[in-house]
mmCIF file of C-alpha atoms in Angstrom:
data_model
loop_
_atom_site.group_PDB
_atom_site.id
_atom_site.type_symbol
_atom_site.label_atom_id
_atom_site.label_comp_id
_atom_site.label_asym_id
_atom_site.label_seq_id
_atom_site.Cartn_x
_atom_site.Cartn_y
_atom_site.Cartn_z
ATOM 1 C CA MET A 19 -21.050 4.985 7.005
ATOM 2 C CA SER A 20 -21.788 2.207 4.533
ATOM 3 C CA GLU A 21 -21.790 -1.435 5.485
ATOM 4 C CA GLU A 22 -18.475 -3.261 5.305
ATOM 5 C CA PRO A 23 -18.434 -6.569 3.471
ATOM 6 C CA VAL A 24 -16.392 -9.383 4.923
ATOM 7 C CA PHE A 25 -14.509 -11.585 2.502
ATOM 8 C CA ASP A 26 -13.711 -15.155 3.354
ATOM 9 C CA THR A 27 -9.995 -15.544 3.938
ATOM 10 C CA GLN A 28 -10.181 -18.507 6.289
ATOM 11 C CA GLY A 29 -7.342 -20.979 5.885
ATOM 12 C CA VAL A 30 -5.861 -19.228 2.850
ATOM 13 C CA VAL A 31 -2.141 -18.532 2.994
ATOM 14 C CA ARG A 32 -0.745 -16.400 0.199
ATOM 15 C CA LYS A 33 2.682 -15.093 -0.580
ATOM 16 C CA PHE A 34 2.867 -11.340 0.059
ATOM 17 C CA MET A 35 5.903 -9.234 -0.745
ATOM 18 C CA PHE A 36 6.181 -5.631 0.356
ATOM 19 C CA VAL A 37 8.487 -3.724 -1.974
ATOM 20 C CA ASN A 38 10.259 -0.735 -0.422
ATOM 21 C CA ARG A 39 11.816 1.569 -2.972
ATOM 22 C CA LYS A 40 11.838 4.974 -1.293
ATOM 23 C CA ALA A 41 14.264 6.741 1.056
ATOM 24 C CA PRO A 42 13.119 6.665 4.700
ATOM 25 C CA TYR A 43 12.520 10.396 5.026
ATOM 26 C CA GLY A 44 11.495 13.016 2.480
ATOM 27 C CA THR A 45 8.218 11.252 1.771
ATOM 28 C CA ILE A 46 5.941 9.173 3.987
ATOM 29 C CA TYR A 47 5.989 6.028 1.834
ATOM 30 C CA ALA A 48 8.558 4.151 3.935
ATOM 31 C CA LEU A 49 6.772 4.792 7.223
ATOM 32 C CA GLU A 50 3.295 3.960 5.993
ATOM 33 C CA ILE A 51 4.270 0.789 4.121
ATOM 34 C CA LEU A 52 5.941 -0.380 7.324
ATOM 35 C CA GLU A 53 2.636 0.105 9.141
ATOM 36 C CA SER A 54 0.932 -2.105 6.581
ATOM 37 C CA VAL A 55 3.644 -4.775 6.890
ATOM 38 C CA LEU A 56 3.077 -4.941 10.657
ATOM 39 C CA ILE A 57 -0.708 -5.259 10.301
ATOM 40 C CA SER A 58 -0.370 -7.976 7.666
ATOM 41 C CA ALA A 59 1.489 -10.111 10.206
ATOM 42 C CA ALA A 60 -1.777 -10.676 12.079
ATOM 43 C CA PHE A 61 -3.192 -12.591 9.082
ATOM 44 C CA GLU A 62 -0.650 -15.436 9.195
ATOM 45 C CA GLN A 63 0.396 -15.052 5.593
ATOM 46 C CA ASP A 64 3.731 -15.865 3.971
ATOM 47 C CA ILE A 65 5.267 -12.380 4.177
ATOM 48 C CA SER A 66 8.516 -11.094 2.762
ATOM 49 C CA VAL A 67 9.904 -7.582 2.512
ATOM 50 C CA ALA A 68 12.258 -6.340 -0.196
ATOM 51 C CA PHE A 69 14.418 -3.227 -0.147
ATOM 52 C CA LEU A 70 15.645 -1.775 -3.410
ATOM 53 C CA ASP A 71 16.571 1.539 -4.999
ATOM 54 C CA ASP A 72 16.729 4.198 -2.243
ATOM 55 C CA GLY A 73 14.617 1.832 -0.138
ATOM 56 C CA VAL A 74 17.860 0.229 1.053
ATOM 57 C CA PHE A 75 18.446 3.368 3.152
ATOM 58 C CA GLN A 76 15.330 2.553 5.202
ATOM 59 C CA ILE A 77 17.240 -0.073 7.146
ATOM 60 C CA LYS A 78 20.652 1.596 7.219
ATOM 61 C CA LYS A 79 22.149 1.896 10.698
ATOM 62 C CA GLY A 80 22.489 5.294 12.352
ATOM 63 C CA HIS A 81 19.354 7.218 11.341
ATOM 64 C CA ASP A 82 19.171 10.512 13.223
ATOM 65 C CA PRO A 83 16.306 12.577 11.795
ATOM 66 C CA LYS A 84 15.569 14.657 14.901
ATOM 67 C CA ASP A 85 16.813 17.872 13.273
ATOM 68 C CA LEU A 86 14.138 17.248 10.629
ATOM 69 C CA GLY A 87 11.537 17.094 13.382
ATOM 70 C CA MET A 88 10.841 13.470 12.528
ATOM 71 C CA LYS A 89 10.982 10.364 14.644
ATOM 72 C CA ASN A 90 13.485 7.649 13.879
ATOM 73 C CA PHE A 91 11.325 4.664 12.974
ATOM 74 C CA SER A 92 14.162 2.367 11.925
ATOM 75 C CA PRO A 93 14.046 0.403 15.254
ATOM 76 C CA THR A 94 10.597 -0.818 14.142
ATOM 77 C CA TYR A 95 12.235 -2.947 11.424
ATOM 78 C CA ARG A 96 13.959 -4.870 14.202
ATOM 79 C CA ALA A 97 10.514 -5.738 15.573
ATOM 80 C CA LEU A 98 9.553 -7.576 12.367
ATOM 81 C CA GLY A 99 11.263 -10.764 13.563
ATOM 82 C CA GLY A 100 8.921 -10.799 16.571
ATOM 83 C CA TYR A 101 6.014 -10.958 14.118
ATOM 84 C CA ASP A 102 7.590 -13.902 12.263
ATOM 85 C CA ILE A 103 8.518 -11.679 9.342
ATOM 86 C CA GLU A 104 12.015 -12.927 8.697
ATOM 87 C CA LYS A 105 12.328 -12.931 4.933
ATOM 88 C CA LEU A 106 14.012 -9.599 4.332
ATOM 89 C CA TYR A 107 15.741 -9.092 0.993
ATOM 90 C CA VAL A 108 18.079 -6.349 -0.147
ATOM 91 C CA GLU A 109 18.787 -5.977 -3.834
ATOM 92 C CA LYS A 110 22.539 -6.299 -4.302
ATOM 93 C CA GLU A 111 22.849 -3.753 -7.104
ATOM 94 C CA SER A 112 20.955 -1.060 -5.179
ATOM 95 C CA MET A 113 23.057 -1.705 -2.085
ATOM 96 C CA GLU A 114 26.372 -1.560 -3.913
ATOM 97 C CA ALA A 115 25.444 1.499 -5.985
ATOM 98 C CA ARG A 116 24.930 3.361 -2.688
ATOM 99 C CA GLY A 117 28.222 2.250 -1.163
ATOM 100 C CA LEU A 118 26.518 -0.007 1.386
ATOM 101 C CA GLY A 119 27.333 -3.527 2.531
ATOM 102 C CA PRO A 120 25.424 -6.289 4.366
ATOM 103 C CA ASP A 121 26.750 -5.077 7.747
ATOM 104 C CA ASP A 122 25.281 -1.604 7.344
ATOM 105 C CA PHE A 123 21.727 -2.646 8.152
ATOM 106 C CA VAL A 124 19.771 -2.675 11.430
ATOM 107 C CA VAL A 125 18.300 -6.094 10.591
ATOM 108 C CA LYS A 126 19.667 -9.335 9.196
ATOM 109 C CA VAL A 127 18.931 -9.421 5.476
ATOM 110 C CA GLN A 128 19.535 -11.677 2.523
ATOM 111 C CA VAL A 129 21.371 -9.809 -0.202
ATOM 112 C CA VAL A 130 20.125 -10.989 -3.599
ATOM 113 C CA PRO A 131 20.989 -9.922 -7.143
ATOM 114 C CA ALA A 132 18.246 -8.183 -9.146
ATOM 115 C CA ALA A 133 17.697 -11.251 -11.331
ATOM 116 C CA GLU A 134 17.044 -13.414 -8.273
ATOM 117 C CA LEU A 135 14.792 -10.814 -6.662
ATOM 118 C CA SER A 136 12.849 -10.703 -9.887
ATOM 119 C CA LYS A 137 12.293 -14.456 -9.645
ATOM 120 C CA LEU A 138 11.151 -14.097 -6.032
ATOM 121 C CA MET A 139 8.695 -11.415 -7.115
ATOM 122 C CA ALA A 140 7.327 -13.657 -9.838
ATOM 123 C CA GLU A 141 6.575 -16.304 -7.195
ATOM 124 C CA GLN A 142 4.415 -13.964 -5.118
ATOM 125 C CA ASP A 143 0.625 -13.822 -5.091
ATOM 126 C CA VAL A 144 0.551 -10.211 -3.942
ATOM 127 C CA LEU A 145 3.054 -7.380 -4.344
ATOM 128 C CA ILE A 146 2.473 -4.186 -2.390
ATOM 129 C CA THR A 147 4.734 -1.310 -3.284
ATOM 130 C CA GLY A 148 5.517 1.896 -1.478
ATOM 131 C CA MET B 29 -11.932 -12.335 -12.184
ATOM 132 C CA LYS B 30 -12.091 -10.698 -8.754
ATOM 133 C CA PHE B 31 -9.913 -7.613 -8.397
ATOM 134 C CA GLY B 32 -8.710 -5.644 -5.427
ATOM 135 C CA ILE B 33 -7.279 -2.186 -6.038
ATOM 136 C CA MET B 34 -4.960 -0.050 -3.951
ATOM 137 C CA VAL B 35 -4.796 3.706 -4.639
ATOM 138 C CA ASN B 36 -1.719 5.370 -3.195
ATOM 139 C CA GLU B 37 -1.981 8.963 -4.408
ATOM 140 C CA GLY B 38 -4.377 11.855 -4.003
ATOM 141 C CA PRO B 39 -6.751 12.928 -6.783
ATOM 142 C CA PHE B 40 -5.794 15.596 -9.359
ATOM 143 C CA ASN B 41 -2.227 15.931 -8.080
ATOM 144 C CA HIS B 42 -1.368 12.550 -9.573
ATOM 145 C CA GLN B 43 -2.871 10.270 -12.202
ATOM 146 C CA ALA B 44 -2.963 7.173 -9.987
ATOM 147 C CA SER B 45 -6.578 7.577 -8.914
ATOM 148 C CA ASP B 46 -7.712 8.308 -12.506
ATOM 149 C CA SER B 47 -5.868 5.252 -13.809
ATOM 150 C CA ALA B 48 -7.294 3.073 -11.045
ATOM 151 C CA TYR B 49 -10.799 4.359 -11.768
ATOM 152 C CA GLN B 50 -10.461 3.782 -15.519
ATOM 153 C CA PHE B 51 -9.116 0.295 -14.879
ATOM 154 C CA ALA B 52 -11.980 -0.528 -12.514
ATOM 155 C CA LYS B 53 -14.521 0.817 -14.977
ATOM 156 C CA ALA B 54 -13.084 -1.220 -17.854
ATOM 157 C CA ALA B 55 -12.850 -4.367 -15.734
ATOM 158 C CA ILE B 56 -16.471 -4.070 -14.607
ATOM 159 C CA ALA B 57 -17.570 -3.445 -18.203
ATOM 160 C CA LYS B 58 -15.867 -6.729 -19.163
ATOM 161 C CA GLY B 59 -17.841 -8.587 -16.498
ATOM 162 C CA HIS B 60 -15.148 -8.734 -13.819
ATOM 163 C CA GLN B 61 -15.736 -7.861 -10.211
ATOM 164 C CA VAL B 62 -13.941 -5.121 -8.284
ATOM 165 C CA MET B 63 -14.337 -6.227 -4.687
ATOM 166 C CA ARG B 64 -12.653 -3.387 -2.904
ATOM 167 C CA VAL B 65 -10.619 -0.244 -3.481
ATOM 168 C CA PHE B 66 -8.259 0.521 -0.624
ATOM 169 C CA PHE B 67 -7.117 4.148 -0.342
ATOM 170 C CA TYR B 68 -3.757 4.580 1.325
ATOM 171 C CA TYR B 69 -1.063 7.271 1.723
ATOM 172 C CA ASP B 70 -2.366 10.524 0.151
ATOM 173 C CA GLY B 71 -4.921 8.334 -1.615
ATOM 174 C CA VAL B 72 -7.206 8.951 1.377
ATOM 175 C CA ASN B 73 -7.859 12.419 -0.087
ATOM 176 C CA ASN B 74 -9.950 10.745 -2.788
ATOM 177 C CA ALA B 75 -12.687 10.444 -0.159
ATOM 178 C CA ASN B 76 -12.925 14.153 0.688
ATOM 179 C CA ARG B 77 -16.507 15.252 0.050
ATOM 180 C CA LEU B 78 -15.427 18.913 0.080
ATOM 181 C CA SER B 79 -13.431 18.353 -3.099
ATOM 182 C CA GLU B 80 -14.823 20.698 -5.724
ATOM 183 C CA PRO B 81 -13.086 20.544 -9.088
ATOM 184 C CA GLN B 82 -14.008 23.023 -11.825
ATOM 185 C CA SER B 83 -17.290 22.206 -13.523
ATOM 186 C CA ASP B 84 -15.707 21.100 -16.819
ATOM 187 C CA ASP B 85 -13.328 18.705 -15.047
ATOM 188 C CA ARG B 86 -13.935 15.135 -13.883
ATOM 189 C CA ASN B 87 -14.946 14.794 -10.261
ATOM 190 C CA LEU B 88 -13.055 11.748 -9.044
ATOM 191 C CA VAL B 89 -14.557 11.738 -5.571
ATOM 192 C CA LYS B 90 -18.037 11.592 -7.052
ATOM 193 C CA LEU B 91 -17.071 9.059 -9.753
ATOM 194 C CA TRP B 92 -15.722 6.625 -7.164
ATOM 195 C CA GLY B 93 -18.847 7.092 -5.037
ATOM 196 C CA GLU B 94 -21.119 6.381 -8.007
ATOM 197 C CA MET B 95 -19.158 3.272 -8.910
ATOM 198 C CA ALA B 96 -19.432 2.025 -5.334
ATOM 199 C CA LYS B 97 -23.190 2.459 -5.396
ATOM 200 C CA THR B 98 -23.846 0.982 -8.854
ATOM 201 C CA HIS B 99 -21.426 -1.934 -8.723
ATOM 202 C CA LYS B 100 -21.145 -2.659 -4.992
ATOM 203 C CA VAL B 101 -17.474 -1.763 -4.839
ATOM 204 C CA ASP B 102 -16.268 -1.434 -1.259
ATOM 205 C CA LEU B 103 -14.342 1.859 -0.905
ATOM 206 C CA VAL B 104 -12.100 1.667 2.147
ATOM 207 C CA VAL B 105 -10.119 4.614 3.459
ATOM 208 C CA CYS B 106 -7.255 3.608 5.739
ATOM 209 C CA VAL B 107 -7.854 4.980 9.231
ATOM 210 C CA ALA B 108 -4.189 5.531 10.147
ATOM 211 C CA ALA B 109 -3.409 7.370 6.902
ATOM 212 C CA ALA B 110 -6.701 9.302 7.039
ATOM 213 C CA LEU B 111 -6.395 10.581 10.606
ATOM 214 C CA ARG B 112 -2.988 12.147 10.080
ATOM 215 C CA ARG B 113 -4.384 13.919 7.005
ATOM 216 C CA GLY B 114 -7.556 15.145 8.688
ATOM 217 C CA ILE B 115 -9.879 12.836 6.752
ATOM 218 C CA LYS B 116 -12.565 11.838 9.231
ATOM 219 C CA ASP B 117 -16.092 10.417 9.033
ATOM 220 C CA GLU B 118 -17.691 13.852 8.828
ATOM 221 C CA LEU B 119 -15.597 14.627 5.758
ATOM 222 C CA LEU B 120 -16.275 11.403 3.847
ATOM 223 C CA ALA B 121 -18.078 11.476 0.528
ATOM 224 C CA GLU B 122 -20.901 9.042 -0.091
ATOM 225 C CA GLY B 123 -19.798 5.469 -0.743
ATOM 226 C CA PHE B 124 -16.540 5.621 1.256
ATOM 227 C CA HIS B 125 -15.924 4.321 4.735
ATOM 228 C CA ILE B 126 -12.955 4.373 7.078
ATOM 229 C CA SER B 127 -11.447 1.113 8.250
ATOM 230 C CA GLY B 128 -8.183 -0.496 9.224
ATOM 231 C CA LEU B 129 -5.119 -1.642 7.318
ATOM 232 C CA GLY B 130 -6.265 -5.208 7.831
ATOM 233 C CA GLN B 131 -8.731 -4.567 5.000
ATOM 234 C CA LEU B 132 -5.776 -4.291 2.635
ATOM 235 C CA THR B 133 -4.332 -7.642 3.665
ATOM 236 C CA GLU B 134 -7.807 -9.159 3.541
ATOM 237 C CA ILE B 135 -8.372 -8.092 -0.051
ATOM 238 C CA GLY B 136 -4.865 -9.292 -0.941
ATOM 239 C CA ILE B 137 -5.960 -12.722 0.241
ATOM 240 C CA ALA B 138 -9.512 -12.709 -1.120
ATOM 241 C CA ALA B 139 -9.045 -11.171 -4.572
ATOM 242 C CA ASP B 140 -7.564 -13.016 -7.539
ATOM 243 C CA ARG B 141 -5.351 -9.994 -8.196
ATOM 244 C CA LEU B 142 -4.420 -6.916 -6.207
ATOM 245 C CA LEU B 143 -3.391 -3.954 -8.337
ATOM 246 C CA VAL B 144 -1.422 -1.049 -6.887
ATOM 247 C CA PHE B 145 -1.731 2.409 -8.446
ATOM 248 C CA GLY B 146 0.795 5.056 -7.458
ATOM 249 C CA ASP B 147 4.488 5.848 -7.416
#
């Protein structure tokens, strides 16, 4: 095992946005990006999470994947608030194209049009996609 | 400039690791620094020392390892993603090491830019 360098991050607060674009099941992207969101909370950064494309299904109420042999990890999104991750955005166009509304989600989200989300993305220091 | 890189796909199956490697190589050649490459999702398979591509093909596992050695690039394989895919210390190629997801956030903070390669 090689030696691990430590980079100085003391006192630096950056704007991180995690961009969720994939359906919750079918691939592992949704689950693993959620793991990285939770870990990032320990670093006291300015974190936001965006849901667009099929990613909006990640937080839809009523997941029941047990017949797929998978665990339902959607309750974990409700834990984000406990980690002070409260800026959750859903892209309006993606939501509407899938017949969803703001009340269909397991967490409280801000619904924003694509143009506004694009501005929010431009303001970030770091974008992590999955 | 100081770069961090995130590789989200396995080698050969997907171009992400090739593109990330070519980017890193070009950046280093221009005098930039690549501080860390963080391998996540199926990207952890880039660290598998048992990978044996055909002799006339590029060997990504080896190329990353050589870059790490020559240019002091820290190659981090995410422990959570690695364990569920059977990538453990005994399987790691030279130059890679396994560590936590915190290393991704850390490089996001420390690098001037974090680039994500993958779908």
